[in-house]
Tab-separated table of C-alpha atoms and ligand atoms in Angstrom:
chain	number	residue	atom	x	y	z
A	1	UNK	CA	0.067	-0.103	-0.121
A	2	UNK	CA	1.143	3.650	-0.686
A	3	UNK	CA	0.087	6.616	1.050
A	4	UNK	CA	1.049	10.287	0.603
A	5	UNK	CA	2.531	12.755	3.009
A	6	UNK	CA	2.619	16.198	3.053
A	7	UNK	CA	6.686	16.866	3.294
A	8	UNK	CA	6.923	20.632	2.760
A	9	UNK	CA	4.714	23.844	2.266
A	10	UNK	CA	5.161	27.057	1.483
A	11	UNK	CA	2.911	30.212	1.068
A	12	UNK	CA	2.950	33.936	-0.432
A	13	UNK	CA	1.142	36.708	0.231
A	14	UNK	CA	1.466	39.864	-2.162
A	15	UNK	CA	2.987	42.867	0.103
A	16	UNK	CA	0.465	45.386	-0.387
A	17	UNK	CA	-2.479	45.253	2.289
A	18	UNK	CA	-5.508	46.847	1.885
A	19	UNK	CA	-7.630	47.367	5.205
A	20	UNK	CA	-11.320	48.062	4.970
A	21	UNK	CA	-11.203	51.788	5.491
A	22	UNK	CA	-8.909	52.245	2.807
A	23	UNK	CA	-11.796	50.717	0.477
A	24	UNK	CA	-13.474	53.541	1.188
A	25	UNK	CA	-11.713	55.622	-1.236
A	26	UNK	CA	-12.936	52.816	-3.923
A	27	UNK	CA	-16.669	52.265	-2.573
A	28	UNK	CA	-19.432	53.040	0.114
A	29	UNK	CA	-18.372	50.658	2.744
A	30	UNK	CA	-17.581	50.844	6.510
A	31	UNK	CA	-15.131	49.001	8.480
A	32	UNK	CA	-17.736	47.979	10.831
A	33	UNK	CA	-20.129	46.343	8.149
A	34	UNK	CA	-17.329	44.388	6.725
A	35	UNK	CA	-15.944	43.274	10.346
A	36	UNK	CA	-19.380	42.980	11.539
A	37	UNK	CA	-20.683	40.203	8.806
A	38	UNK	CA	-17.541	38.812	7.729
A	39	UNK	CA	-14.653	39.256	10.256
A	40	UNK	CA	-12.496	40.490	7.347
A	41	UNK	CA	-9.913	43.300	8.591
A	42	UNK	CA	-7.909	43.457	5.719
A	43	UNK	CA	-6.624	41.602	2.704
A	44	UNK	CA	-3.542	41.448	0.572
A	45	UNK	CA	-3.930	42.764	-3.161
A	46	UNK	CA	-1.168	42.558	-5.885
A	47	UNK	CA	-0.103	45.932	-7.087
A	48	UNK	CA	-2.566	46.453	-10.178
A	49	UNK	CA	-0.091	48.182	-12.312
A	50	UNK	CA	2.617	45.445	-12.154
A	51	UNK	CA	2.397	42.312	-14.436
A	52	UNK	CA	2.074	39.853	-11.415
A	53	UNK	CA	0.107	36.945	-12.185
A	54	UNK	CA	-1.434	33.991	-10.467
A	55	UNK	CA	1.443	31.391	-11.660
A	56	UNK	CA	3.771	34.217	-10.108
A	57	UNK	CA	2.366	33.886	-6.624
A	58	UNK	CA	1.882	29.945	-7.567
A	59	UNK	CA	5.850	29.858	-8.095
A	60	UNK	CA	6.508	31.582	-4.787
A	61	UNK	CA	4.653	29.371	-2.726
A	62	UNK	CA	5.701	26.345	-4.721
A	63	UNK	CA	9.698	27.320	-4.280
A	64	UNK	CA	8.969	27.550	-0.394
A	65	UNK	CA	7.281	24.512	0.194
A	66	UNK	CA	9.884	22.303	-2.235
A	67	UNK	CA	12.777	24.050	0.066
A	68	UNK	CA	10.819	23.038	3.325
A	69	UNK	CA	10.574	19.559	1.840
A	70	UNK	CA	14.225	19.156	0.714
A	71	UNK	CA	12.761	18.301	-2.591
A	72	UNK	CA	14.452	19.058	-5.836
A	73	UNK	CA	12.150	20.732	-8.455
A	74	UNK	CA	13.507	17.735	-10.767
A	75	UNK	CA	12.311	14.885	-8.920
A	76	UNK	CA	8.652	16.105	-9.330
A	77	UNK	CA	6.427	13.830	-11.242
A	78	UNK	CA	3.329	16.255	-11.090
A	79	UNK	CA	2.049	19.739	-10.660
A	80	UNK	CA	-1.585	20.261	-9.892
A	81	UNK	CA	-2.742	23.981	-9.907
A	82	UNK	CA	-6.049	24.832	-8.226
A	83	UNK	CA	-7.312	28.305	-9.153
A	84	UNK	CA	-10.457	30.335	-10.211
A	85	UNK	CA	-8.016	33.201	-11.402
A	86	UNK	CA	-5.895	31.786	-13.878
A	87	UNK	CA	-3.035	33.716	-15.640
A	88	UNK	CA	-5.054	33.096	-19.032
A	89	UNK	CA	-8.463	31.612	-20.057
A	90	UNK	CA	-5.958	28.436	-21.431
A	91	UNK	CA	-3.457	27.029	-21.326
A	92	UNK	CA	-3.842	26.218	-17.534
A	93	UNK	CA	-2.010	27.915	-14.802
A	94	UNK	CA	-0.071	24.483	-14.077
A	95	UNK	CA	1.154	24.959	-17.502
A	96	UNK	CA	2.827	28.868	-16.727
A	97	UNK	CA	3.771	27.390	-13.436
A	98	UNK	CA	5.860	24.322	-14.866
A	99	UNK	CA	7.723	26.826	-17.456
A	100	UNK	CA	8.474	29.314	-14.605
A	101	UNK	CA	9.781	26.195	-12.237
A	102	UNK	CA	11.850	25.185	-15.432
A	103	UNK	CA	10.735	21.304	-15.382
A	104	UNK	CA	9.373	20.989	-18.585
A	105	UNK	CA	7.926	17.225	-19.598
A	106	UNK	CA	6.115	16.417	-16.174
A	107	UNK	CA	2.123	16.790	-16.216
A	108	UNK	CA	0.603	20.321	-15.027
A	109	UNK	CA	-3.028	20.126	-14.551
A	110	UNK	CA	-5.308	23.272	-13.538
A	111	UNK	CA	-8.059	22.267	-11.087
A	112	UNK	CA	-11.553	24.702	-11.180
A	113	UNK	CA	-13.257	23.919	-8.141
A	114	UNK	CA	-13.574	27.169	-6.368
A	115	UNK	CA	-13.371	27.528	-2.860
A	116	UNK	CA	-13.156	23.536	-2.632
A	117	UNK	CA	-9.999	23.658	-5.213
A	118	UNK	CA	-6.904	22.576	-2.940
A	119	UNK	CA	-9.152	19.773	-1.595
A	120	UNK	CA	-10.201	18.542	-4.941
A	121	UNK	CA	-6.497	18.887	-5.928
A	122	UNK	CA	-4.806	17.240	-2.873
A	123	UNK	CA	-7.239	13.867	-3.608
A	124	UNK	CA	-6.368	14.025	-7.053
A	125	UNK	CA	-2.263	13.998	-6.116
A	126	UNK	CA	-3.223	11.362	-3.244
A	127	UNK	CA	-4.820	9.296	-5.937
A	128	UNK	CA	-1.649	9.248	-8.331
A	129	UNK	CA	0.246	8.765	-5.358
A	130	UNK	CA	-1.808	5.693	-3.629
A	131	UNK	CA	-1.855	3.664	-7.212
A	132	UNK	CA	1.899	3.852	-7.647
A	133	UNK	CA	1.821	5.869	-10.746
A	134	UNK	CA	3.516	9.040	-9.138
A	135	UNK	CA	5.710	9.716	-6.283
A	136	UNK	CA	6.578	13.494	-5.557
A	137	UNK	CA	3.573	16.147	-6.595
A	138	UNK	CA	3.529	19.718	-6.076
A	139	UNK	CA	-0.117	20.960	-5.150
A	140	UNK	CA	-0.914	24.291	-5.294
A	141	UNK	CA	-3.925	26.729	-4.405
A	142	UNK	CA	-3.354	30.330	-6.070
A	143	UNK	CA	-5.632	33.227	-6.759
A	144	UNK	CA	-5.289	36.941	-7.905
A	145	UNK	CA	-8.978	38.196	-7.104
A	146	UNK	CA	-7.966	41.834	-6.877
A	147	UNK	CA	-8.005	42.341	-10.890
A	148	UNK	CA	-11.456	40.954	-11.445
A	149	UNK	CA	-13.383	42.361	-8.924
A	150	UNK	CA	-16.045	45.347	-9.307
A	151	UNK	CA	-14.464	47.826	-6.587
A	152	UNK	CA	-17.154	50.211	-6.939
A	153	UNK	CA	-20.253	50.513	-4.552
A	154	UNK	CA	-22.130	48.447	-7.123
A	155	UNK	CA	-20.059	45.423	-6.563
A	156	UNK	CA	-19.301	46.007	-2.903
A	157	UNK	CA	-21.068	42.561	-1.699
A	158	UNK	CA	-18.242	40.705	-3.298
A	159	UNK	CA	-15.180	42.865	-4.025
A	160	UNK	CA	-14.587	43.372	0.269
A	161	UNK	CA	-14.621	39.553	0.715
A	162	UNK	CA	-11.749	38.661	-1.484
A	163	UNK	CA	-7.841	38.507	-1.259
A	164	UNK	CA	-4.757	37.307	-3.309
A	165	UNK	CA	-2.396	34.734	-2.379
A	166	UNK	CA	-1.021	31.232	-2.722
A	167	UNK	CA	-0.085	28.152	-0.694
A	168	UNK	CA	1.703	24.937	-1.839
A	169	UNK	CA	2.362	21.422	-0.561
A	170	UNK	CA	4.802	18.698	-1.995
A	171	UNK	CA	3.393	15.532	-1.399
A	172	UNK	CA	5.469	12.296	-1.431
A	173	UNK	CA	4.781	8.467	-1.436
A	174	UNK	CA	5.209	6.630	1.777
A	175	UNK	CA	4.833	3.022	2.520
A	176	UNK	CA	4.433	3.586	6.492
A	177	UNK	CA	0.509	3.443	7.175
A	178	UNK	CA	1.457	5.020	10.505
A	179	UNK	CA	3.707	8.017	9.319
A	180	UNK	CA	2.113	11.440	8.836
A	181	UNK	CA	0.001	11.345	5.764
A	182	UNK	CA	-3.090	12.510	4.162
A	183	UNK	CA	-5.793	10.029	5.774
A	184	UNK	CA	-8.558	10.746	3.495
A	185	UNK	CA	-10.585	12.810	0.832
A	186	UNK	CA	-14.057	13.279	0.838
A	187	UNK	CA	-15.150	15.462	-2.503
A	188	UNK	CA	-19.007	16.609	-3.135
A	189	UNK	CA	-20.853	18.861	-5.538
A	190	UNK	CA	-24.329	19.881	-6.560
A	191	UNK	CA	-24.099	21.884	-9.587
A	192	UNK	CA	-27.873	22.869	-9.595
A	193	UNK	CA	-26.744	25.563	-7.357
A	194	UNK	CA	-24.021	26.334	-10.046
A	195	UNK	CA	-25.626	30.003	-10.479
A	196	UNK	CA	-25.704	30.730	-6.871
A	197	UNK	CA	-22.029	32.100	-7.112
A	198	UNK	CA	-20.463	32.354	-10.489
A	199	UNK	CA	-19.025	34.814	-13.178
A	200	UNK	CA	-21.774	35.136	-16.269
A	201	UNK	CA	-18.957	36.178	-18.870
A	202	UNK	CA	-16.922	35.407	-21.015
A	203	UNK	CA	-19.422	32.815	-21.884
A	204	UNK	CA	-19.218	29.876	-24.472
A	205	UNK	CA	-22.874	29.192	-23.716
A	206	UNK	CA	-23.941	32.210	-26.024
A	207	UNK	CA	-25.834	34.140	-27.286
A	208	UNK	CA	-23.151	35.545	-29.386
A	209	UNK	CA	-19.644	35.760	-29.015
A	210	UNK	CA	-17.861	34.629	-25.826
A	211	UNK	CA	-17.098	38.256	-24.753
A	212	UNK	CA	-19.169	41.452	-25.703
A	213	UNK	CA	-19.188	45.054	-24.820
A	214	UNK	CA	-22.634	44.457	-23.057
A	215	UNK	CA	-20.897	42.103	-20.725
A	216	UNK	CA	-18.594	44.821	-19.783
A	217	UNK	CA	-21.308	47.096	-19.644
A	218	UNK	CA	-23.777	45.075	-17.764
A	219	UNK	CA	-20.927	43.978	-14.921
A	220	UNK	CA	-21.535	40.301	-16.219
A	221	UNK	CA	-17.852	39.742	-15.758
A	222	UNK	CA	-18.126	40.180	-12.361
A	223	UNK	CA	-18.574	37.425	-9.747
A	224	UNK	CA	-22.395	37.049	-8.699
A	225	UNK	CA	-23.489	35.786	-5.500
A	226	UNK	CA	-26.719	34.630	-3.379
A	227	UNK	CA	-24.702	35.457	-0.176
A	228	UNK	CA	-27.813	33.989	1.990
A	229	UNK	CA	-28.143	30.920	-0.105
A	230	UNK	CA	-24.072	30.531	-0.193
A	231	UNK	CA	-23.869	31.063	3.808
A	232	UNK	CA	-26.876	28.691	4.568
A	233	UNK	CA	-25.287	25.914	2.232
A	234	UNK	CA	-21.944	25.968	3.617
A	235	UNK	CA	-22.970	26.278	7.086
A	236	UNK	CA	-24.754	22.860	6.684
A	237	UNK	CA	-22.411	21.129	4.419
A	238	UNK	CA	-18.949	21.650	5.998
A	239	UNK	CA	-20.017	19.851	9.571
A	240	UNK	CA	-21.125	17.163	7.002
A	241	UNK	CA	-18.101	16.957	5.595
A	242	UNK	CA	-15.955	16.763	8.881
A	243	UNK	CA	-18.444	14.246	10.104
A	244	UNK	CA	-17.939	12.047	6.865
A	245	UNK	CA	-13.909	12.115	7.407
A	246	UNK	CA	-14.608	11.287	10.898
A	247	UNK	CA	-16.663	8.286	10.420
A	248	UNK	CA	-14.654	6.888	7.617
A	249	UNK	CA	-11.525	7.068	9.770
A	250	UNK	CA	-13.221	6.088	12.809
A	251	UNK	CA	-12.145	8.710	14.767
A	252	UNK	CA	-14.270	11.261	16.751
A	253	UNK	CA	-14.263	15.162	16.854
A	254	UNK	CA	-12.145	15.014	20.270
A	255	UNK	CA	-9.598	13.116	18.605
A	256	UNK	CA	-9.202	16.200	16.171
A	257	UNK	CA	-6.178	18.696	17.395
A	258	UNK	CA	-6.684	21.242	14.772
A	259	UNK	CA	-9.412	22.553	12.358
A	260	UNK	CA	-8.336	24.461	9.384
A	261	UNK	CA	-11.547	25.494	7.406
A	262	UNK	CA	-11.937	27.169	4.293
A	263	UNK	CA	-11.939	31.180	5.171
A	264	UNK	CA	-15.429	32.621	3.599
A	265	UNK	CA	-16.685	34.049	6.104
A	266	UNK	CA	-15.922	34.136	10.220
A	267	UNK	CA	-19.627	34.040	11.068
A	268	UNK	CA	-19.724	30.842	8.692
A	269	UNK	CA	-16.743	28.973	10.375
A	270	UNK	CA	-18.194	30.053	13.928
A	271	UNK	CA	-21.378	28.617	12.638
A	272	UNK	CA	-19.769	25.258	11.489
A	273	UNK	CA	-17.839	25.124	15.066
A	274	UNK	CA	-21.176	26.009	17.064
A	275	UNK	CA	-22.937	23.060	15.238
A	276	UNK	CA	-19.948	20.668	15.414
A	277	UNK	CA	-19.150	21.492	19.312
A	278	UNK	CA	-15.800	22.312	19.071
A	279	UNK	CA	-13.827	24.622	21.035
A	280	UNK	CA	-12.881	27.677	19.523
A	281	UNK	CA	-9.089	27.653	20.502
A	282	UNK	CA	-9.354	24.264	17.954
A	283	UNK	CA	-10.160	26.616	14.998
A	284	UNK	CA	-7.825	28.263	13.047
A	285	UNK	CA	-9.076	31.129	11.044
A	286	UNK	CA	-7.134	33.643	9.040
A	287	UNK	CA	-9.668	35.760	7.386
A	288	UNK	CA	-9.302	38.564	9.247
A	289	UNK	CA	-6.027	39.210	7.361
A	290	UNK	CA	-6.091	37.470	4.338
A	291	UNK	CA	-9.842	37.064	3.568
A	292	UNK	CA	-11.151	34.663	1.049
A	293	UNK	CA	-8.253	33.919	-0.888
A	294	UNK	CA	-10.622	30.705	-2.566
A	295	UNK	CA	-8.090	27.906	-3.419
A	296	UNK	CA	-5.413	29.163	-1.261
A	297	UNK	CA	-7.359	29.654	1.864
A	298	UNK	CA	-6.484	26.029	3.227
A	299	UNK	CA	-2.851	26.049	2.337
A	300	UNK	CA	-2.126	29.189	3.408
A	301	UNK	CA	-3.913	28.483	6.930
A	302	UNK	CA	-1.808	25.354	7.627
A	303	UNK	CA	1.293	27.112	6.685
A	304	UNK	CA	0.674	29.910	9.137
A	305	UNK	CA	-0.557	27.806	11.618
A	306	UNK	CA	2.556	25.911	11.685
A	307	UNK	CA	4.419	29.545	11.597
A	308	UNK	CA	2.833	30.437	14.818
A	309	UNK	CA	3.232	26.939	16.455
A	310	UNK	CA	-0.922	26.230	16.322
A	311	UNK	CA	0.205	22.773	13.990
A	312	UNK	CA	2.834	20.736	15.475
A	313	UNK	CA	3.916	16.924	13.964
A	314	UNK	CA	1.797	14.042	14.661
A	315	UNK	CA	-1.507	16.131	14.854
A	316	UNK	CA	-4.558	15.373	13.724
A	317	UNK	CA	-5.876	17.984	11.209
A	318	UNK	CA	-9.347	18.236	9.678
A	319	UNK	CA	-9.797	20.370	6.653
A	320	UNK	CA	-12.955	21.482	5.233
A	321	UNK	CA	-14.275	23.897	2.188
A	322	UNK	CA	-17.133	24.841	0.526
A	323	UNK	CA	-17.794	26.992	-2.456
A	324	UNK	CA	-19.126	27.786	-5.797
A	325	UNK	CA	-20.598	24.703	-7.538
A	326	UNK	CA	-21.342	24.288	-5.108
A	327	UNK	CA	-18.801	22.006	-4.284
A	328	UNK	CA	-17.588	21.010	-0.899
A	329	UNK	CA	-15.252	18.747	0.748
A	330	UNK	CA	-12.872	17.492	3.502
A	331	UNK	CA	-9.408	16.058	4.163
A	332	UNK	CA	-8.429	14.385	7.399
A	333	UNK	CA	-4.389	14.592	7.686
A	334	UNK	CA	-1.945	13.250	10.183
A	335	UNK	CA	0.387	16.220	10.191
B	1	UT7	O1	-15.932	31.390	-1.056
B	1	UT7	C1	-17.205	32.233	-1.503
B	1	UT7	C2	-18.150	32.019	-1.017
B	1	UT7	N1	-18.877	33.141	-0.046
B	1	UT7	C3	-19.318	33.157	1.041
B	1	UT7	O2	-19.214	32.384	1.411
B	1	UT7	C4	-20.207	34.258	1.328
B	1	UT7	C5	-21.684	33.817	2.028
B	1	UT7	N2	-22.407	35.050	2.373
B	1	UT7	C6	-21.968	36.123	3.373
B	1	UT7	O3	-21.015	35.992	4.004
B	1	UT7	C7	-22.769	37.144	3.622
B	1	UT7	O4	-24.262	36.931	3.094
B	1	UT7	C8	-22.424	38.612	3.125
B	1	UT7	C9	-21.234	38.888	4.047
B	1	UT7	C10	-21.968	38.528	1.541
B	1	UT7	C11	-23.399	39.338	2.949
B	1	UT7	O5	-24.369	39.637	4.032
B	1	UT7	P1	-25.610	39.731	4.372
B	1	UT7	O6	-26.095	40.175	5.401
B	1	UT7	O7	-26.298	38.522	3.569
B	1	UT7	O8	-26.009	41.244	3.543
B	1	UT7	P2	-26.817	41.575	2.365
B	1	UT7	O9	-26.099	40.856	1.138
B	1	UT7	O10	-28.258	40.913	2.863
B	1	UT7	O11	-26.761	43.280	2.186
B	1	UT7	C12	-27.346	43.653	3.446
B	1	UT7	C13	-26.838	44.953	3.401
B	1	UT7	C14	-27.696	45.764	1.786
B	1	UT7	O12	-28.277	47.100	1.939
B	1	UT7	P3	-30.010	47.174	2.029
B	1	UT7	O13	-30.164	46.873	0.732
B	1	UT7	O14	-30.246	46.509	3.326
B	1	UT7	O15	-29.723	49.006	2.292
B	1	UT7	C15	-26.327	45.486	1.041
B	1	UT7	O16	-26.826	46.385	-0.093
B	1	UT7	O17	-25.493	45.518	3.325
B	1	UT7	C16	-25.335	46.298	1.971
B	1	UT7	N3	-23.933	45.843	1.783
B	1	UT7	C17	-23.093	46.651	2.192
B	1	UT7	N4	-22.725	47.848	2.733
B	1	UT7	C18	-21.528	48.174	3.268
B	1	UT7	C19	-23.652	44.802	0.776
B	1	UT7	N5	-22.487	44.835	0.839
B	1	UT7	C20	-21.634	45.719	1.646
B	1	UT7	C21	-20.609	46.492	1.820
B	1	UT7	N6	-20.360	47.821	2.579
B	1	UT7	N7	-19.333	45.741	1.576
């Protein structure tokens, strides 16, 4: 039997920080509204005049992960990048990252599963490792939201929520079931809710060309969200996903040392913790500082937890995410 072990982790946040009050120069909002409803105090956004792309953020996180793993880039067998904000519509951001890393020839795969993207990505890596196909896989979650937000009052319900950032892990094969490893991943989707959180355009579903002046004029190029629906479903699905992981592994909630949930809204995570009945000190949140970085929230959270000493070797870690699609899932990791 093969298992996958996370042996290295890295992350990167753009330098520029936008506090809630800074956003008032762009739109009609307030620190009080944002903090009360979401717990967000600030977010990192790339310099809008720079040419920094999602693959650049991914590269910095990936280099950190490889360094901490002591794995040379030439040893990698596969690159998986989860993102909803690719450098370009095609080819995938994993291809751009692969070129920047300088490891041509190995497969490079994009995962477009939104906030659950990182969990889908490590699940894919885990399956390739378990079957013995690959031994060393780089998995990255990276987003640049700031270039795609409507930063006017009209788009304030979405634009205050999102930040830029990247996180990466290196996963390697091990034969030892008792070593630190990914114990399980559980993935779900319900496409009936696809339009509860989505970007209408560019669209190959017509009518007409995939991008039109009307798309731009009407704001169809910006994300649209039914916030209340997302909130309600997230608060239900994330506890379900955690319980599913526990049942599959024969653990109970008290066995878990640390919960690192997706960071969409602090109030969602408080509700999830309450429903599960888990103590606050076991839940590690970063949303106050990093906001919602979609596919990057979980690796960023794991790395930050490690950095501040909340995550230690041997700990049992439960992660869960919910987002657009709707997609949701969980991963249980012996760190
Ligand atoms: O991974 C992404 C997944 N997304 C989520 O998980 C988000 C889940 N949903 C939520 O977190 C909440 O629905 C929000 C925080 C997005 C919104 O909270 P809400 O309590 O559902 O607010 P609302 O959309 O009902 O808006 C309430 C009021 C409205 O004004 P009126 O119509 O009551 O006068 C909005 O126009 O708040 C207004 N508003 C704002 N005011 C100041 C909306 N956005 C803002 C803003 N600043 N940024």
